XYZ file of C-alpha atoms in Angstrom:
450
model
C -0.451 -0.231 -0.096
C 1.328 3.144 -1.243
C 1.030 5.888 1.554
C 0.402 9.685 0.740
C 1.859 12.441 2.015
C 1.751 16.356 1.651
C 3.734 16.871 -1.774
C 4.857 20.445 -3.529
C 1.926 21.356 -6.026
C 3.774 21.954 -9.518
C 3.068 24.875 -11.299
C 1.845 24.146 -14.903
C -0.834 26.916 -15.539
C -0.338 31.193 -16.060
C -2.741 31.316 -13.505
C -0.639 30.603 -10.611
C 2.309 33.207 -11.473
C 1.631 35.048 -8.785
C 2.416 32.337 -6.127
C 4.766 31.491 -7.546
C 6.490 35.333 -7.547
C 5.434 34.838 -4.420
C 6.880 31.454 -3.265
C 10.073 32.744 -4.814
C 10.020 36.506 -3.276
C 9.832 33.693 0.046
C 13.248 31.921 -1.342
C 15.311 34.441 -2.300
C 14.719 35.494 0.921
C 15.845 32.414 2.954
C 18.654 31.731 0.818
C 21.981 32.915 2.911
C 25.666 32.255 1.894
C 26.933 28.736 1.468
C 27.339 26.026 4.197
C 28.927 22.744 4.396
C 29.324 21.108 0.862
C 26.726 18.477 2.090
C 24.614 21.399 4.065
C 24.305 23.135 0.581
C 23.755 20.022 -1.326
C 20.275 19.253 0.881
C 19.476 23.300 0.375
C 19.962 23.360 -3.009
C 17.888 20.309 -3.806
C 15.132 21.555 -1.727
C 15.291 25.019 -3.353
C 15.408 22.928 -6.820
C 12.326 21.690 -5.657
C 11.266 25.257 -4.401
C 11.044 26.910 -7.548
C 9.413 24.316 -9.102
C 6.476 24.581 -6.677
C 3.344 26.928 -5.365
C 1.475 28.221 -2.922
C -1.266 26.058 -2.032
C -4.599 27.479 -2.599
C -8.695 26.201 -1.436
C -8.719 23.868 -3.996
C -5.518 20.918 -2.854
C -8.182 19.172 -1.143
C -4.687 19.415 1.977
C -5.662 22.749 2.507
C -9.167 23.327 1.390
C -11.188 24.275 4.659
C -7.540 25.995 5.120
C -6.534 29.818 3.086
C -3.109 31.125 2.799
C -4.378 33.348 0.336
C -3.972 36.776 3.347
C -0.512 35.822 3.923
C 0.472 35.755 0.081
C -0.363 39.719 0.698
C 2.400 40.028 3.104
C 5.901 40.758 1.946
C 8.251 38.382 4.310
C 11.771 38.979 5.237
C 14.497 37.958 6.938
C 15.529 39.239 10.897
C 18.179 37.376 11.811
C 19.334 40.486 14.777
C 20.011 38.111 17.977
C 18.643 40.406 19.801
C 18.154 41.097 23.376
C 15.052 39.196 25.258
C 13.834 38.610 28.397
C 12.200 34.822 28.449
C 12.540 34.442 32.838
C 8.841 34.260 32.111
C 9.353 31.111 29.845
C 11.525 29.752 31.631
C 10.933 25.690 33.050
C 12.148 25.061 37.301
C 12.632 21.514 36.014
C 15.103 21.942 32.917
C 17.326 24.548 34.092
C 20.306 23.660 32.853
C 18.273 21.323 29.793
C 17.497 24.841 27.534
C 17.984 25.545 24.529
C 17.334 28.583 22.757
C 16.736 29.947 19.508
C 15.996 34.187 18.920
C 14.741 34.679 15.868
C 16.161 31.954 14.395
C 19.506 32.302 15.619
C 20.976 30.474 18.653
C 21.289 32.703 21.395
C 24.500 30.462 23.237
C 23.719 33.083 26.633
C 20.256 32.139 26.932
C 20.498 29.175 26.766
C 21.679 26.735 29.902
C 23.149 22.783 29.261
C 25.090 21.096 31.049
C 25.350 18.459 33.623
C 23.174 15.918 30.969
C 24.593 12.576 31.117
C 27.002 11.629 29.509
C 26.195 10.370 25.444
C 23.777 12.943 24.718
C 23.992 15.764 22.579
C 22.002 19.300 22.826
C 23.054 22.240 20.707
C 23.546 23.794 17.544
C 23.986 22.086 14.272
C 26.441 24.812 13.290
C 28.358 24.440 17.040
C 29.072 20.472 16.605
C 32.316 18.495 16.251
C 32.720 17.261 12.746
C 31.556 13.748 13.816
C 29.008 14.791 15.299
C 28.009 16.498 12.315
C 28.601 12.966 10.186
C 26.288 11.482 12.603
C 23.136 13.942 11.638
C 23.776 13.380 7.937
C 21.816 10.236 7.595
C 18.692 12.230 9.436
C 19.021 15.140 8.257
C 16.089 15.947 6.177
C 15.911 12.671 5.428
C 12.990 11.755 6.309
C 9.319 10.693 4.253
C 6.848 14.329 3.498
C 10.281 16.439 2.621
C 9.028 17.110 -0.869
C 6.748 18.844 0.895
C 6.763 22.885 0.175
C 7.377 24.359 3.090
C 9.479 21.682 4.581
C 11.017 22.189 1.495
C 11.062 25.789 2.043
C 12.747 25.028 5.133
C 15.102 22.778 3.798
C 16.852 25.675 1.900
C 17.286 27.739 4.565
C 19.412 25.993 6.897
C 21.658 26.939 8.118
C 21.512 25.724 11.980
C 19.541 23.668 13.325
C 18.516 22.388 17.000
C 19.928 19.167 17.870
C 19.062 16.248 20.705
C 20.966 12.927 19.905
C 20.649 10.636 22.706
C 23.121 7.310 22.963
C 22.341 4.099 23.821
C 20.772 2.834 26.076
C 20.587 6.443 27.755
C 17.868 7.756 30.163
C 17.672 11.515 29.872
C 15.535 12.420 33.187
C 15.380 16.151 33.186
C 13.101 17.636 29.890
C 15.188 19.150 27.674
C 13.337 22.646 26.861
C 13.783 23.615 23.177
C 12.372 27.970 22.927
C 12.084 29.481 19.776
C 11.732 32.776 20.421
C 10.718 35.980 18.087
C 11.042 39.279 19.062
C 8.737 40.471 15.439
C 8.349 44.148 15.785
C 6.737 46.901 12.583
C 7.982 44.898 9.856
C 6.969 41.986 8.860
C 9.503 39.120 9.236
C 10.007 35.023 8.364
C 11.947 32.370 10.755
C 11.924 28.995 10.316
C 13.401 26.879 13.116
C 14.967 23.498 12.345
C 15.043 20.838 15.665
C 16.150 17.593 14.721
C 16.055 14.591 17.551
C 17.421 11.123 17.068
C 17.373 8.876 19.916
C 18.757 5.305 19.699
C 17.935 2.048 20.910
C 17.155 1.439 24.161
C 17.442 5.835 24.710
C 14.150 7.718 26.545
C 14.257 11.221 26.871
C 11.519 13.662 27.698
C 11.543 16.805 25.269
C 9.533 19.905 25.402
C 9.190 22.635 21.934
C 7.923 26.452 22.631
C 7.132 28.137 19.475
C 6.814 31.820 21.034
C 6.122 35.887 20.501
C 8.113 38.181 23.005
C 5.657 39.964 23.871
C 2.320 37.233 24.357
C 0.322 37.909 27.570
C 1.604 41.571 27.181
C -1.784 43.587 27.442
C -0.531 47.297 27.661
C 0.908 47.121 24.300
C -2.241 47.197 22.897
C -0.113 48.521 19.208
C 1.884 45.698 19.908
C 0.894 42.725 17.174
C 3.908 42.292 14.676
C 3.020 40.515 11.805
C 5.314 37.831 11.439
C 5.587 33.708 9.713
C 7.034 30.718 11.135
C 6.962 28.161 8.800
C 9.201 24.993 11.287
C 10.158 22.228 11.269
C 10.995 19.215 13.513
C 12.218 15.908 12.536
C 12.453 12.730 15.352
C 13.928 9.458 14.766
C 13.180 6.786 17.341
C 15.567 3.687 17.912
C 14.797 -0.169 18.325
C 12.787 0.547 22.108
C 13.584 3.965 21.861
C 10.840 6.181 23.975
C 10.319 10.323 23.838
C 7.813 11.802 24.919
C 7.205 15.277 22.957
C 5.743 18.049 24.111
C 5.058 21.070 21.134
C 2.827 24.345 22.269
C 2.041 27.006 19.515
C 2.097 30.216 21.469
C 2.650 32.686 18.155
C 1.269 36.910 18.570
C -2.636 36.953 17.236
C -0.672 38.519 14.036
C 0.707 35.959 14.102
C 0.899 32.163 10.813
C 2.721 29.906 11.663
C 2.870 26.551 10.136
C 4.542 23.388 11.178
C 5.645 20.146 10.186
C 6.923 17.407 12.414
C 7.986 14.159 11.339
C 8.906 11.044 13.229
C 9.932 7.541 12.189
C 9.883 4.734 14.316
C 11.758 1.883 14.536
C 10.833 -1.785 16.135
C 9.350 -1.296 19.622
C 9.353 1.983 20.369
C 7.112 4.593 21.832
C 6.210 8.005 21.467
C 4.119 10.170 22.319
C 3.443 13.874 21.265
C 1.314 16.229 23.383
C 0.545 18.897 20.937
C -1.250 22.623 22.009
C -1.666 25.583 19.899
C -3.164 28.885 21.321
C -2.343 31.220 19.226
C -1.698 32.717 15.755
C -4.068 34.253 12.926
C -3.758 31.168 11.041
C -1.980 28.380 11.879
C -1.159 24.849 9.935
C 0.652 21.715 12.203
C 1.282 18.499 9.843
C 2.179 15.598 12.238
C 3.756 13.181 10.367
C 4.154 9.364 11.493
C 5.907 6.567 9.912
C 6.222 3.019 11.312
C 9.448 1.196 10.626
C 9.008 -2.264 12.896
C 6.749 -3.988 14.980
C 5.492 -3.315 17.748
C 5.000 0.446 18.067
C 3.318 2.698 20.446
C 2.255 5.977 19.245
C 0.039 8.377 21.489
C -1.185 12.073 19.701
C -3.000 14.189 21.826
C -3.847 17.545 20.455
C -5.546 20.711 21.856
C -6.178 23.668 20.189
C -7.660 26.848 21.547
C -8.721 30.174 19.353
C -11.427 32.943 19.320
C -12.131 35.650 17.829
C -10.931 35.657 14.445
C -8.261 33.229 14.597
C -8.368 29.594 11.709
C -5.637 26.650 13.321
C -5.207 23.676 11.032
C -4.427 20.173 12.037
C -3.672 17.686 9.587
C -2.275 14.154 10.606
C -1.099 10.802 9.654
C -0.576 7.706 11.238
C 1.679 4.744 9.094
C 1.662 1.543 10.634
C 3.054 -0.517 7.933
C 3.862 -3.795 10.115
C 2.266 -5.770 13.113
C 1.279 -5.509 16.451
C 0.866 -2.197 16.160
C -1.073 0.182 18.918
C -1.782 4.056 18.017
C -3.937 6.190 19.910
C -4.453 9.719 19.034
C -6.976 11.988 20.908
C -7.585 15.946 19.124
C -9.770 18.375 21.130
C -10.647 21.939 19.958
C -12.172 24.637 22.262
C -14.098 26.751 19.718
C -14.887 30.288 20.185
C -15.857 33.522 18.424
C -15.733 32.977 15.054
C -12.911 31.392 14.996
C -11.957 28.346 12.426
C -10.473 25.111 14.044
C -10.334 22.073 11.152
C -9.087 18.929 11.915
C -7.263 16.002 9.452
C -6.142 12.653 11.085
C -5.568 10.010 8.583
C -4.707 5.945 10.208
C -3.145 4.152 7.275
C -3.281 0.133 8.499
C -2.070 -1.745 5.506
C -1.992 -5.671 4.859
C 1.077 -6.345 5.994
C -0.177 -4.675 9.482
C -2.167 -7.396 11.403
C -2.910 -7.043 14.221
C -2.735 -3.845 14.578
C -4.670 -1.653 17.245
C -5.560 1.745 16.504
C -8.150 4.056 18.261
C -8.752 7.701 17.246
C -11.279 10.655 18.692
C -11.926 14.133 17.480
C -14.449 16.003 20.121
C -14.959 20.018 19.767
C -16.075 22.160 21.095
C -17.839 25.793 20.627
C -18.238 28.027 22.730
C -20.406 30.323 20.354
C -23.062 30.360 17.791
C -20.320 31.395 15.242
C -17.321 29.387 15.757
C -16.937 27.046 13.436
C -15.368 23.262 12.769
C -14.715 21.409 9.923
C -13.614 17.689 11.011
C -12.211 15.021 9.175
C -11.409 11.666 10.858
C -9.820 9.056 8.486
C -8.953 5.083 9.099
C -7.991 3.644 5.671
C -7.688 -0.446 6.482
C -6.910 -3.263 3.729
C -5.006 -5.437 6.475
C -7.997 -8.137 8.125
C -7.295 -9.190 11.137
C -6.860 -5.293 13.044
C -9.010 -3.830 15.581
C -9.383 -0.175 15.086
C -12.236 2.884 15.240
C -12.817 6.506 14.598
C -15.074 9.104 15.795
C -15.950 13.003 16.006
C -17.766 14.832 18.293
C -18.608 18.411 18.334
C -20.889 20.055 20.810
C -21.255 22.908 23.138
C -22.244 23.647 26.570
C -24.984 22.449 27.585
C -27.674 24.762 29.274
C -27.595 21.469 32.313
C -24.457 21.994 33.436
C -24.074 24.985 34.288
C -27.131 25.384 35.673
C -25.981 22.802 38.443
C -23.087 24.719 38.928
C -25.708 27.816 39.892
C -27.380 25.687 41.484
C -23.516 24.562 44.259
C -23.454 28.956 44.222
C -21.639 29.399 41.391
C -21.822 32.375 39.124
C -22.486 31.531 35.731
C -18.893 33.020 34.132
C -17.258 30.357 36.915
C -18.973 28.024 35.436
C -17.945 28.218 32.125
C -14.823 28.700 33.184
C -15.043 25.461 34.965
C -16.364 23.200 32.172
C -13.915 24.283 29.625
C -10.946 23.798 32.377
C -12.264 20.153 33.036
C -12.408 19.620 28.124
C -8.970 21.092 28.774
C -6.622 18.999 30.840
C -7.610 16.054 30.098
C -4.731 16.563 27.486
C -2.110 18.387 29.444
C -3.118 16.453 32.204
C -0.360 13.799 31.047
C 1.835 16.612 29.971
C 5.264 15.125 32.232
C 6.354 18.686 32.807
C 4.063 19.505 36.399
C 5.011 24.067 35.874
C 4.055 23.509 32.317
C 0.950 22.058 33.318
C 0.541 24.734 35.734
C 1.090 27.597 32.831
C -1.242 26.207 30.559
C -4.383 25.567 33.103
C -3.619 29.104 33.264
C -3.405 29.742 30.215
C -6.829 27.671 29.174
C -8.201 29.554 32.659
C -7.494 32.858 30.966
C -8.985 32.297 27.932
C -10.880 35.306 25.676
């Protein structure tokens, strides 16, 4: 069975010329001076694909609910200045000595703190790796399935540095690794392209927190500081035999930001991968989460929470490709949608004939907080194996009047009652995050969300 992942739409008509020009303009912005020969070869190959591509439109099936026309109206520029930033409110006490920080896509060693990690663990930036370490990275960087998707290829075409986490064989990392990608965008629209590579060798274990955020987040007094910027992020995660990765991904962008993210996970035999993907900010956000099984008896858990309001659009597309026997996957994606916001969920699970004795479950639950809130949901199972246990479903609901009335009868006012119900809906996802301080931060975010 052939697994269909998103590829580069190729221009074949004069009617697409405007979009070609926009994409070419982005490409010209992100291409940086020549680097090492092996990296330059990757970049040139990706750039060749981008030059032949077009930005997806709603005529593309994978993008039919997500209109990128507003993105094409902005002229973005690259901002590679390493500006000063206060990250005190963004750090995690559990990761005080295991933090990697990039500001505007540039590694910030003065804000990073990496110490006391076990032998066999590398946490750093690609440009700072030794020659032998870079040789080890080559078979993994930009080698995952789906690397030709247009925004992924654009990111690869502009690679000059990347966040790297490497966990050696039989190594367990007890402290979470916090990778903070901070934007300090101002008046000029900017594009940032964070890149992250994670390699967990056989029988290793690690917890990773990826955080994409804006320096002015939560600044309610400076209402005019609402810069327009584009974050185009790519993360590749490779799990060896019997490896375990617990991954939390946060997208907390500015209110006028565009966020397009790609996470590709490759799981070898007996490996266990868990993802908690949470989206709060941004004018428009899209996360492509793709998991590919390369060996038997893998365990995959995907938890997602989207919380949006006003006129935000948040789109999650996921793929779980179970190509071998005895695989297990569980996916729960929740959306809380208020005002005129629009959430999109499309989750595909592929179970071809070789994947006998697969156990896969998928559920999308949506909570609409206003009459004009909208959700488009499409859970998908494609099964050709005949000895499997698979189920999927989706629900769309509103806050129930009788539930609110019950809380009021117990002395809780209507506003607090609504918050209590929303918090309980979100907590099912948040409470599974293995970093306690982050749980508290996110529960407070839910409570304070407008």
